[in-house]
Amino acid sequence: MVIRKEKKSCGQVVEEWKEFVWNPRTHQFMGRTGTSWAFILLFYLVFYGFLTAMFTLTMWVMLQTVSDHTPKYQDRLATPGLMIRPKTENLDVIVNISDTESWDQHVQKLNKFLEPYNDSIQAQKNDVCRPGRYYEQPDNGVLNYPKRACQFNRTQLGDCSGIGDPTHYGYSTGQPCVFIKMNRVINFYAGANQSMNVTCAGKRDEDAENLGSFVMFPANGNIDLMYFPYYGKKFHVNYTQPLVAVKFLNVTPNVEVNVECRINAANIATDDERDKFAGRVAFKLRINKT
């Protein structure tokens, strides 16, 4: 025998729903009394309050072990790398002498990059240091903040300083300047208390032939010890990295030349084949003349 379920009207469904939301006979809201709801809300309040307190305490304990000025772990940059300016996407410096736009973008980047090196800004913010020795500034139990930095004046870059230079760092005449900088590594004593410098050369024999002659500023590509150690962005507020400028004088035109520059320092390895930027940088240079 089949028992047919009585079909409820729309009005009956609405009434049942209203009674579920609020039952005036039992004083229940959505199937629970006010006391039941109060206990549930109290439970979740205590539960999530406990979780929040535990998370806050854990973060506080962790932050006590972290310095505001020095990263806890610095193993990613045990050996500093080199980079070039102007900064390009593929590390290629392409100059078309007859096309102003092709090299003006490089000039604008260099103007902005070298602005903090202006002699007036360096004299205002940084110290005149003694060459040939590290500029150490220990805390000695008291936070020595901010650390002072040594001056690296733009005029040290000679013909590549861009000051009063109608050739725009040599880009308008096909004798471009490329700037080499070392990546910053906190508390790294570059050079191991010995002199160091940057050298550049063509990567292959044909590159060396096409590269031609060049001059470096400061002389011989020297990097002085007084710019080390670096104490970190928050400690060394006005720190400006030492630069080496390379002015290429007679690159063979319309030929792509592969150039590699290396830092020669006692404690910086440049032969790690797994890291092409450890202590060195390779870039492509092309001077187009039409």
PDB file of C-alpha atoms in Angstrom:
ATOM      1  CA  MET A   1       0.000   0.000   0.000  1.00  0.00           C
ATOM      2  CA  VAL A   2       1.506   3.311  -1.077  1.00  0.00           C
ATOM      3  CA  ILE A   3       1.139   6.202   1.376  1.00  0.00           C
ATOM      4  CA  ARG A   4       1.089   9.505  -0.361  1.00  0.00           C
ATOM      5  CA  LYS A   5       2.855  12.324   1.388  1.00  0.00           C
ATOM      6  CA  GLU A   6       0.650  15.277   1.895  1.00  0.00           C
ATOM      7  CA  LYS A   7       1.807  18.164  -0.202  1.00  0.00           C
ATOM      8  CA  LYS A   8       2.222  21.349   1.807  1.00  0.00           C
ATOM      9  CA  SER A   9       0.957  24.609   0.521  1.00  0.00           C
ATOM     10  CA  CYS A  10       3.194  27.600   0.071  1.00  0.00           C
ATOM     11  CA  GLY A  11       1.615  29.264   3.065  1.00  0.00           C
ATOM     12  CA  GLN A  12       2.340  26.269   5.289  1.00  0.00           C
ATOM     13  CA  VAL A  13       6.000  26.260   4.214  1.00  0.00           C
ATOM     14  CA  VAL A  14       6.310  29.947   5.028  1.00  0.00           C
ATOM     15  CA  GLU A  15       4.708  29.443   8.434  1.00  0.00           C
ATOM     16  CA  GLU A  16       7.062  26.559   9.268  1.00  0.00           C
ATOM     17  CA  TRP A  17      10.040  28.671   8.258  1.00  0.00           C
ATOM     18  CA  LYS A  18       8.862  31.555  10.416  1.00  0.00           C
ATOM     19  CA  GLU A  19       8.389  29.186  13.344  1.00  0.00           C
ATOM     20  CA  PHE A  20      11.932  27.830  12.834  1.00  0.00           C
ATOM     21  CA  VAL A  21      13.397  31.320  12.852  1.00  0.00           C
ATOM     22  CA  TRP A  22      11.449  32.334  15.921  1.00  0.00           C
ATOM     23  CA  ASN A  23       9.191  30.000  17.911  1.00  0.00           C
ATOM     24  CA  PRO A  24       7.025  32.132  20.224  1.00  0.00           C
ATOM     25  CA  ARG A  25       5.901  29.090  22.233  1.00  0.00           C
ATOM     26  CA  THR A  26       9.359  27.796  23.154  1.00  0.00           C
ATOM     27  CA  HIS A  27      11.167  31.126  22.706  1.00  0.00           C
ATOM     28  CA  GLN A  28      13.709  29.483  20.423  1.00  0.00           C
ATOM     29  CA  PHE A  29      15.642  31.306  17.703  1.00  0.00           C
ATOM     30  CA  MET A  30      16.629  29.039  14.824  1.00  0.00           C
ATOM     31  CA  GLY A  31      16.102  25.944  16.978  1.00  0.00           C
ATOM     32  CA  ARG A  32      18.044  27.148  20.022  1.00  0.00           C
ATOM     33  CA  THR A  33      17.173  29.050  23.161  1.00  0.00           C
ATOM     34  CA  GLY A  34      18.973  32.232  24.144  1.00  0.00           C
ATOM     35  CA  THR A  35      20.987  30.359  26.785  1.00  0.00           C
ATOM     36  CA  SER A  36      22.140  27.802  24.212  1.00  0.00           C
ATOM     37  CA  TRP A  37      23.215  30.525  21.812  1.00  0.00           C
ATOM     38  CA  ALA A  38      25.039  32.328  24.620  1.00  0.00           C
ATOM     39  CA  PHE A  39      27.058  29.225  25.505  1.00  0.00           C
ATOM     40  CA  ILE A  40      27.984  28.654  21.843  1.00  0.00           C
ATOM     41  CA  LEU A  41      29.100  32.269  21.357  1.00  0.00           C
ATOM     42  CA  LEU A  42      31.057  32.161  24.598  1.00  0.00           C
ATOM     43  CA  PHE A  43      32.821  28.969  23.500  1.00  0.00           C
ATOM     44  CA  TYR A  44      33.898  30.409  20.152  1.00  0.00           C
ATOM     45  CA  LEU A  45      34.908  33.683  21.783  1.00  0.00           C
ATOM     46  CA  VAL A  46      37.186  31.858  24.209  1.00  0.00           C
ATOM     47  CA  PHE A  47      38.452  29.438  21.524  1.00  0.00           C
ATOM     48  CA  TYR A  48      39.414  32.060  18.962  1.00  0.00           C
ATOM     49  CA  GLY A  49      40.679  34.411  21.656  1.00  0.00           C
ATOM     50  CA  PHE A  50      43.030  31.646  22.805  1.00  0.00           C
ATOM     51  CA  LEU A  51      44.245  31.054  19.232  1.00  0.00           C
ATOM     52  CA  THR A  52      44.819  34.790  18.733  1.00  0.00           C
ATOM     53  CA  ALA A  53      46.748  35.063  21.991  1.00  0.00           C
ATOM     54  CA  MET A  54      48.881  32.036  21.106  1.00  0.00           C
ATOM     55  CA  PHE A  55      49.670  33.439  17.637  1.00  0.00           C
ATOM     56  CA  THR A  56      50.515  36.848  19.107  1.00  0.00           C
ATOM     57  CA  LEU A  57      52.784  35.317  21.739  1.00  0.00           C
ATOM     58  CA  THR A  58      54.543  33.165  19.122  1.00  0.00           C
ATOM     59  CA  MET A  59      55.164  36.170  16.863  1.00  0.00           C
ATOM     60  CA  TRP A  60      56.439  38.231  19.797  1.00  0.00           C
ATOM     61  CA  VAL A  61      58.895  35.517  20.858  1.00  0.00           C
ATOM     62  CA  MET A  62      60.137  35.137  17.265  1.00  0.00           C
ATOM     63  CA  LEU A  63      60.598  38.891  16.836  1.00  0.00           C
ATOM     64  CA  GLN A  64      62.804  39.004  19.924  1.00  0.00           C
ATOM     65  CA  THR A  65      65.350  36.944  18.005  1.00  0.00           C
ATOM     66  CA  VAL A  66      65.307  39.188  14.912  1.00  0.00           C
ATOM     67  CA  SER A  67      67.317  42.388  14.557  1.00  0.00           C
ATOM     68  CA  ASP A  68      65.686  45.463  13.057  1.00  0.00           C
ATOM     69  CA  HIS A  69      68.928  46.301  11.277  1.00  0.00           C
ATOM     70  CA  THR A  70      70.676  43.061  10.306  1.00  0.00           C
ATOM     71  CA  PRO A  71      69.116  40.007   8.611  1.00  0.00           C
ATOM     72  CA  LYS A  72      69.312  36.848  10.720  1.00  0.00           C
ATOM     73  CA  TYR A  73      70.430  34.723   7.760  1.00  0.00           C
ATOM     74  CA  GLN A  74      72.635  36.078   4.955  1.00  0.00           C
ATOM     75  CA  ASP A  75      73.828  32.908   3.261  1.00  0.00           C
ATOM     76  CA  ARG A  76      72.219  33.836  -0.070  1.00  0.00           C
ATOM     77  CA  LEU A  77      74.949  36.387  -0.809  1.00  0.00           C
ATOM     78  CA  ALA A  78      78.081  34.899   0.697  1.00  0.00           C
ATOM     79  CA  THR A  79      79.978  36.083  -2.391  1.00  0.00           C
ATOM     80  CA  PRO A  80      79.024  39.489  -3.800  1.00  0.00           C
ATOM     81  CA  GLY A  81      78.171  39.734  -7.459  1.00  0.00           C
ATOM     82  CA  LEU A  82      78.754  42.529  -9.941  1.00  0.00           C
ATOM     83  CA  MET A  83      76.182  44.451 -11.944  1.00  0.00           C
ATOM     84  CA  ILE A  84      76.318  47.125 -14.603  1.00  0.00           C
ATOM     85  CA  ARG A  85      74.685  50.457 -15.149  1.00  0.00           C
ATOM     86  CA  PRO A  86      72.863  51.446 -17.293  1.00  0.00           C
ATOM     87  CA  LYS A  87      70.631  48.597 -16.236  1.00  0.00           C
ATOM     88  CA  THR A  88      69.108  46.755 -19.171  1.00  0.00           C
ATOM     89  CA  GLU A  89      66.829  43.739 -19.329  1.00  0.00           C
ATOM     90  CA  ASN A  90      69.327  41.381 -20.968  1.00  0.00           C
ATOM     91  CA  LEU A  91      72.558  43.076 -19.891  1.00  0.00           C
ATOM     92  CA  ASP A  92      73.164  44.420 -23.364  1.00  0.00           C
ATOM     93  CA  VAL A  93      74.293  47.971 -24.096  1.00  0.00           C
ATOM     94  CA  ILE A  94      73.282  48.846 -27.642  1.00  0.00           C
ATOM     95  CA  VAL A  95      74.046  52.279 -29.062  1.00  0.00           C
ATOM     96  CA  ASN A  96      73.002  53.600 -32.462  1.00  0.00           C
ATOM     97  CA  ILE A  97      74.895  56.854 -32.837  1.00  0.00           C
ATOM     98  CA  SER A  98      72.574  58.275 -35.498  1.00  0.00           C
ATOM     99  CA  ASP A  99      69.460  57.427 -33.454  1.00  0.00           C
ATOM    100  CA  THR A 100      69.301  59.687 -30.410  1.00  0.00           C
ATOM    101  CA  GLU A 101      66.486  57.720 -28.801  1.00  0.00           C
ATOM    102  CA  SER A 102      68.543  54.518 -28.799  1.00  0.00           C
ATOM    103  CA  TRP A 103      71.079  55.956 -26.363  1.00  0.00           C
ATOM    104  CA  ASP A 104      69.136  58.739 -24.656  1.00  0.00           C
ATOM    105  CA  GLN A 105      67.312  56.134 -22.526  1.00  0.00           C
ATOM    106  CA  HIS A 106      70.691  55.014 -21.195  1.00  0.00           C
ATOM    107  CA  VAL A 107      71.703  58.597 -20.493  1.00  0.00           C
ATOM    108  CA  GLN A 108      68.518  59.297 -18.531  1.00  0.00           C
ATOM    109  CA  LYS A 109      69.048  56.172 -16.414  1.00  0.00           C
ATOM    110  CA  LEU A 110      72.636  57.172 -15.681  1.00  0.00           C
ATOM    111  CA  ASN A 111      71.647  60.719 -14.743  1.00  0.00           C
ATOM    112  CA  LYS A 112      69.252  59.367 -12.147  1.00  0.00           C
ATOM    113  CA  PHE A 113      71.659  56.696 -10.943  1.00  0.00           C
ATOM    114  CA  LEU A 114      74.571  59.124 -10.435  1.00  0.00           C
ATOM    115  CA  GLU A 115      72.601  61.947  -8.844  1.00  0.00           C
ATOM    116  CA  PRO A 116      73.302  60.795  -5.239  1.00  0.00           C
ATOM    117  CA  TYR A 117      77.030  60.828  -6.097  1.00  0.00           C
ATOM    118  CA  ASN A 118      77.076  64.578  -6.745  1.00  0.00           C
ATOM    119  CA  ASP A 119      79.948  66.128  -4.801  1.00  0.00           C
ATOM    120  CA  SER A 120      77.651  68.571  -3.008  1.00  0.00           C
ATOM    121  CA  ILE A 121      75.383  65.779  -1.758  1.00  0.00           C
ATOM    122  CA  GLN A 122      78.325  63.618  -0.692  1.00  0.00           C
ATOM    123  CA  ALA A 123      79.931  66.519   1.187  1.00  0.00           C
ATOM    124  CA  GLN A 124      76.675  67.174   2.998  1.00  0.00           C
ATOM    125  CA  LYS A 125      75.888  63.600   4.026  1.00  0.00           C
ATOM    126  CA  ASN A 126      79.114  61.576   4.133  1.00  0.00           C
ATOM    127  CA  ASP A 127      82.595  61.657   5.650  1.00  0.00           C
ATOM    128  CA  VAL A 128      86.011  62.207   4.116  1.00  0.00           C
ATOM    129  CA  CYS A 129      87.666  58.912   5.045  1.00  0.00           C
ATOM    130  CA  ARG A 130      91.228  57.719   5.188  1.00  0.00           C
ATOM    131  CA  PRO A 131      91.968  55.563   2.106  1.00  0.00           C
ATOM    132  CA  GLY A 132      93.387  52.067   2.348  1.00  0.00           C
ATOM    133  CA  ARG A 133      91.657  51.007   5.560  1.00  0.00           C
ATOM    134  CA  TYR A 134      88.234  49.731   6.539  1.00  0.00           C
ATOM    135  CA  TYR A 135      85.802  52.239   8.002  1.00  0.00           C
ATOM    136  CA  GLU A 136      84.720  50.192  10.991  1.00  0.00           C
ATOM    137  CA  GLN A 137      82.068  51.545  13.339  1.00  0.00           C
ATOM    138  CA  PRO A 138      81.475  49.004  16.128  1.00  0.00           C
ATOM    139  CA  ASP A 139      78.613  49.396  18.576  1.00  0.00           C
ATOM    140  CA  ASN A 140      80.726  48.593  21.672  1.00  0.00           C
ATOM    141  CA  GLY A 141      77.641  47.703  23.686  1.00  0.00           C
ATOM    142  CA  VAL A 142      75.701  50.810  22.615  1.00  0.00           C
ATOM    143  CA  LEU A 143      73.754  50.988  19.373  1.00  0.00           C
ATOM    144  CA  ASN A 144      75.810  53.164  17.032  1.00  0.00           C
ATOM    145  CA  TYR A 145      73.060  54.381  14.718  1.00  0.00           C
ATOM    146  CA  PRO A 146      73.082  55.593  12.050  1.00  0.00           C
ATOM    147  CA  LYS A 147      76.468  54.542  10.722  1.00  0.00           C
ATOM    148  CA  ARG A 148      78.468  57.109   8.828  1.00  0.00           C
ATOM    149  CA  ALA A 149      79.496  56.474   5.208  1.00  0.00           C
ATOM    150  CA  CYS A 150      82.537  57.514   3.196  1.00  0.00           C
ATOM    151  CA  GLN A 151      82.289  59.951   0.331  1.00  0.00           C
ATOM    152  CA  PHE A 152      82.391  58.659  -3.210  1.00  0.00           C
ATOM    153  CA  ASN A 153      82.315  61.810  -5.296  1.00  0.00           C
ATOM    154  CA  ARG A 154      81.018  61.858  -8.824  1.00  0.00           C
ATOM    155  CA  THR A 155      84.135  63.699  -9.992  1.00  0.00           C
ATOM    156  CA  GLN A 156      86.149  60.539  -9.218  1.00  0.00           C
ATOM    157  CA  LEU A 157      84.581  59.060 -12.346  1.00  0.00           C
ATOM    158  CA  GLY A 158      86.576  61.399 -14.581  1.00  0.00           C
ATOM    159  CA  ASP A 159      85.434  61.412 -18.193  1.00  0.00           C
ATOM    160  CA  CYS A 160      82.474  59.223 -17.202  1.00  0.00           C
ATOM    161  CA  SER A 161      81.125  61.574 -14.537  1.00  0.00           C
ATOM    162  CA  GLY A 162      78.737  63.182 -17.020  1.00  0.00           C
ATOM    163  CA  ILE A 163      79.406  66.596 -15.486  1.00  0.00           C
ATOM    164  CA  GLY A 164      79.447  69.234 -18.215  1.00  0.00           C
ATOM    165  CA  ASP A 165      79.834  66.473 -20.778  1.00  0.00           C
ATOM    166  CA  PRO A 166      78.354  67.291 -24.205  1.00  0.00           C
ATOM    167  CA  THR A 167      78.949  63.698 -25.314  1.00  0.00           C
ATOM    168  CA  HIS A 168      76.408  62.339 -22.760  1.00  0.00           C
ATOM    169  CA  TYR A 169      78.726  59.793 -21.098  1.00  0.00           C
ATOM    170  CA  GLY A 170      80.224  59.180 -24.556  1.00  0.00           C
ATOM    171  CA  TYR A 171      77.030  57.664 -25.946  1.00  0.00           C
ATOM    172  CA  SER A 172      76.530  60.297 -28.625  1.00  0.00           C
ATOM    173  CA  THR A 173      80.048  59.730 -30.002  1.00  0.00           C
ATOM    174  CA  GLY A 174      80.215  55.923 -29.809  1.00  0.00           C
ATOM    175  CA  GLN A 175      82.534  55.872 -26.772  1.00  0.00           C
ATOM    176  CA  PRO A 176      80.069  54.809 -24.070  1.00  0.00           C
ATOM    177  CA  CYS A 177      80.719  54.570 -20.354  1.00  0.00           C
ATOM    178  CA  VAL A 178      79.519  51.492 -18.477  1.00  0.00           C
ATOM    179  CA  PHE A 179      79.511  51.530 -14.690  1.00  0.00           C
ATOM    180  CA  ILE A 180      80.382  48.476 -12.590  1.00  0.00           C
ATOM    181  CA  LYS A 181      79.100  48.129  -9.040  1.00  0.00           C
ATOM    182  CA  MET A 182      79.469  45.402  -6.436  1.00  0.00           C
ATOM    183  CA  ASN A 183      76.374  44.025  -4.721  1.00  0.00           C
ATOM    184  CA  ARG A 184      76.103  44.890  -1.053  1.00  0.00           C
ATOM    185  CA  VAL A 185      76.776  42.192   1.533  1.00  0.00           C
ATOM    186  CA  ILE A 186      76.308  43.135   5.172  1.00  0.00           C
ATOM    187  CA  ASN A 187      79.430  43.006   7.358  1.00  0.00           C
ATOM    188  CA  PHE A 188      81.554  41.747   4.462  1.00  0.00           C
ATOM    189  CA  TYR A 189      85.199  42.856   4.532  1.00  0.00           C
ATOM    190  CA  ALA A 190      85.883  42.906   0.804  1.00  0.00           C
ATOM    191  CA  GLY A 191      89.513  42.439  -0.155  1.00  0.00           C
ATOM    192  CA  ALA A 192      90.592  40.783   3.112  1.00  0.00           C
ATOM    193  CA  ASN A 193      92.569  43.934   3.966  1.00  0.00           C
ATOM    194  CA  GLN A 194      94.348  43.926   0.602  1.00  0.00           C
ATOM    195  CA  SER A 195      93.916  46.198  -2.413  1.00  0.00           C
ATOM    196  CA  MET A 196      91.364  45.190  -5.033  1.00  0.00           C
ATOM    197  CA  ASN A 197      90.294  46.328  -8.456  1.00  0.00           C
ATOM    198  CA  VAL A 198      88.006  45.573 -11.384  1.00  0.00           C
ATOM    199  CA  THR A 199      89.327  44.351 -14.727  1.00  0.00           C
ATOM    200  CA  CYS A 200      87.442  43.936 -17.998  1.00  0.00           C
ATOM    201  CA  ALA A 201      88.191  41.976 -21.158  1.00  0.00           C
ATOM    202  CA  GLY A 202      86.565  40.356 -24.158  1.00  0.00           C
ATOM    203  CA  LYS A 203      85.238  36.886 -23.377  1.00  0.00           C
ATOM    204  CA  ARG A 204      86.753  35.311 -26.487  1.00  0.00           C
ATOM    205  CA  ASP A 205      89.670  36.150 -28.739  1.00  0.00           C
ATOM    206  CA  GLU A 206      87.456  37.747 -31.376  1.00  0.00           C
ATOM    207  CA  ASP A 207      85.725  39.793 -28.663  1.00  0.00           C
ATOM    208  CA  ALA A 208      89.076  41.036 -27.404  1.00  0.00           C
ATOM    209  CA  GLU A 209      90.004  42.179 -30.928  1.00  0.00           C
ATOM    210  CA  ASN A 210      86.705  43.970 -31.445  1.00  0.00           C
ATOM    211  CA  LEU A 211      86.629  45.500 -27.969  1.00  0.00           C
ATOM    212  CA  GLY A 212      89.559  47.791 -28.598  1.00  0.00           C
ATOM    213  CA  SER A 213      91.048  50.001 -25.908  1.00  0.00           C
ATOM    214  CA  PHE A 214      89.305  51.460 -22.868  1.00  0.00           C
ATOM    215  CA  VAL A 215      90.056  53.530 -19.779  1.00  0.00           C
ATOM    216  CA  MET A 216      88.799  53.040 -16.235  1.00  0.00           C
ATOM    217  CA  PHE A 217      87.842  55.464 -13.485  1.00  0.00           C
ATOM    218  CA  PRO A 218      89.066  55.502 -10.769  1.00  0.00           C
ATOM    219  CA  ALA A 219      92.449  54.596 -12.246  1.00  0.00           C
ATOM    220  CA  ASN A 220      93.031  50.874 -12.775  1.00  0.00           C
ATOM    221  CA  GLY A 221      89.485  50.167 -11.632  1.00  0.00           C
ATOM    222  CA  ASN A 222      90.500  50.424  -7.988  1.00  0.00           C
ATOM    223  CA  ILE A 223      87.936  49.966  -5.202  1.00  0.00           C
ATOM    224  CA  ASP A 224      89.113  51.293  -1.854  1.00  0.00           C
ATOM    225  CA  LEU A 225      88.730  49.412   1.423  1.00  0.00           C
ATOM    226  CA  MET A 226      87.207  52.442   3.148  1.00  0.00           C
ATOM    227  CA  TYR A 227      83.791  51.681   1.657  1.00  0.00           C
ATOM    228  CA  PHE A 228      83.589  48.487   3.707  1.00  0.00           C
ATOM    229  CA  PRO A 229      82.075  46.974   5.735  1.00  0.00           C
ATOM    230  CA  TYR A 230      78.486  47.721   4.791  1.00  0.00           C
ATOM    231  CA  TYR A 231      76.196  47.621   7.822  1.00  0.00           C
ATOM    232  CA  GLY A 232      72.802  47.308   6.172  1.00  0.00           C
ATOM    233  CA  LYS A 233      70.174  49.610   4.720  1.00  0.00           C
ATOM    234  CA  LYS A 234      68.764  50.778   8.053  1.00  0.00           C
ATOM    235  CA  PHE A 235      72.161  51.290   9.683  1.00  0.00           C
ATOM    236  CA  HIS A 236      73.964  52.780   6.666  1.00  0.00           C
ATOM    237  CA  VAL A 237      71.328  55.324   5.729  1.00  0.00           C
ATOM    238  CA  ASN A 238      73.475  57.423   3.361  1.00  0.00           C
ATOM    239  CA  TYR A 239      75.742  54.650   2.072  1.00  0.00           C
ATOM    240  CA  THR A 240      76.741  54.997  -1.584  1.00  0.00           C
ATOM    241  CA  GLN A 241      78.448  52.080  -3.263  1.00  0.00           C
ATOM    242  CA  PRO A 242      81.862  52.592  -4.843  1.00  0.00           C
ATOM    243  CA  LEU A 243      81.768  52.481  -8.623  1.00  0.00           C
ATOM    244  CA  VAL A 244      84.153  51.694 -11.436  1.00  0.00           C
ATOM    245  CA  ALA A 245      83.480  53.362 -14.778  1.00  0.00           C
ATOM    246  CA  VAL A 246      84.750  51.849 -18.022  1.00  0.00           C
ATOM    247  CA  LYS A 247      84.923  54.086 -21.086  1.00  0.00           C
ATOM    248  CA  PHE A 248      85.216  52.103 -24.322  1.00  0.00           C
ATOM    249  CA  LEU A 249      87.168  54.169 -26.812  1.00  0.00           C
ATOM    250  CA  ASN A 250      87.183  52.321 -30.153  1.00  0.00           C
ATOM    251  CA  VAL A 251      84.825  49.359 -30.201  1.00  0.00           C
ATOM    252  CA  THR A 252      84.526  47.839 -33.679  1.00  0.00           C
ATOM    253  CA  PRO A 253      81.246  49.239 -35.029  1.00  0.00           C
ATOM    254  CA  ASN A 254      78.254  47.120 -36.025  1.00  0.00           C
ATOM    255  CA  VAL A 255      79.639  44.079 -34.188  1.00  0.00           C
ATOM    256  CA  GLU A 256      78.312  42.524 -30.989  1.00  0.00           C
ATOM    257  CA  VAL A 257      81.104  42.279 -28.415  1.00  0.00           C
ATOM    258  CA  ASN A 258      80.896  40.090 -25.315  1.00  0.00           C
ATOM    259  CA  VAL A 259      82.569  41.750 -22.347  1.00  0.00           C
ATOM    260  CA  GLU A 260      83.293  40.301 -18.923  1.00  0.00           C
ATOM    261  CA  CYS A 261      84.367  42.315 -15.887  1.00  0.00           C
ATOM    262  CA  ARG A 262      85.732  40.752 -12.693  1.00  0.00           C
ATOM    263  CA  ILE A 263      86.623  41.924  -9.233  1.00  0.00           C
ATOM    264  CA  ASN A 264      90.136  40.960  -8.209  1.00  0.00           C
ATOM    265  CA  ALA A 265      90.032  40.526  -4.442  1.00  0.00           C
ATOM    266  CA  ALA A 266      91.645  38.031  -2.093  1.00  0.00           C
ATOM    267  CA  ASN A 267      88.356  36.807  -0.620  1.00  0.00           C
ATOM    268  CA  ILE A 268      86.060  36.924  -3.664  1.00  0.00           C
ATOM    269  CA  ALA A 269      86.001  33.899  -5.948  1.00  0.00           C
ATOM    270  CA  THR A 270      85.256  34.535  -9.621  1.00  0.00           C
ATOM    271  CA  ASP A 271      85.468  31.014 -11.046  1.00  0.00           C
ATOM    272  CA  ASP A 272      82.234  29.451  -9.776  1.00  0.00           C
ATOM    273  CA  GLU A 273      80.565  28.079 -12.913  1.00  0.00           C
ATOM    274  CA  ARG A 274      77.288  27.585 -11.030  1.00  0.00           C
ATOM    275  CA  ASP A 275      77.007  31.300 -10.350  1.00  0.00           C
ATOM    276  CA  LYS A 276      77.809  33.488 -13.354  1.00  0.00           C
ATOM    277  CA  PHE A 277      77.466  36.674 -11.293  1.00  0.00           C
ATOM    278  CA  ALA A 278      79.729  35.756  -8.367  1.00  0.00           C
ATOM    279  CA  GLY A 279      82.439  38.396  -8.456  1.00  0.00           C
ATOM    280  CA  ARG A 280      81.890  39.059 -12.163  1.00  0.00           C
ATOM    281  CA  VAL A 281      79.414  40.244 -14.735  1.00  0.00           C
ATOM    282  CA  ALA A 282      79.157  39.631 -18.477  1.00  0.00           C
ATOM    283  CA  PHE A 283      77.348  41.929 -20.870  1.00  0.00           C
ATOM    284  CA  LYS A 284      77.050  42.621 -24.570  1.00  0.00           C
ATOM    285  CA  LEU A 285      78.206  45.847 -26.155  1.00  0.00           C
ATOM    286  CA  ARG A 286      77.290  46.975 -29.661  1.00  0.00           C
ATOM    287  CA  ILE A 287      77.985  50.336 -31.322  1.00  0.00           C
ATOM    288  CA  ASN A 288      75.987  50.774 -34.510  1.00  0.00           C
ATOM    289  CA  LYS A 289      77.138  53.275 -37.082  1.00  0.00           C
ATOM    290  CA  THR A 290      75.163  53.799 -40.283  1.00  0.00           C
TER     291      THR A 290
END
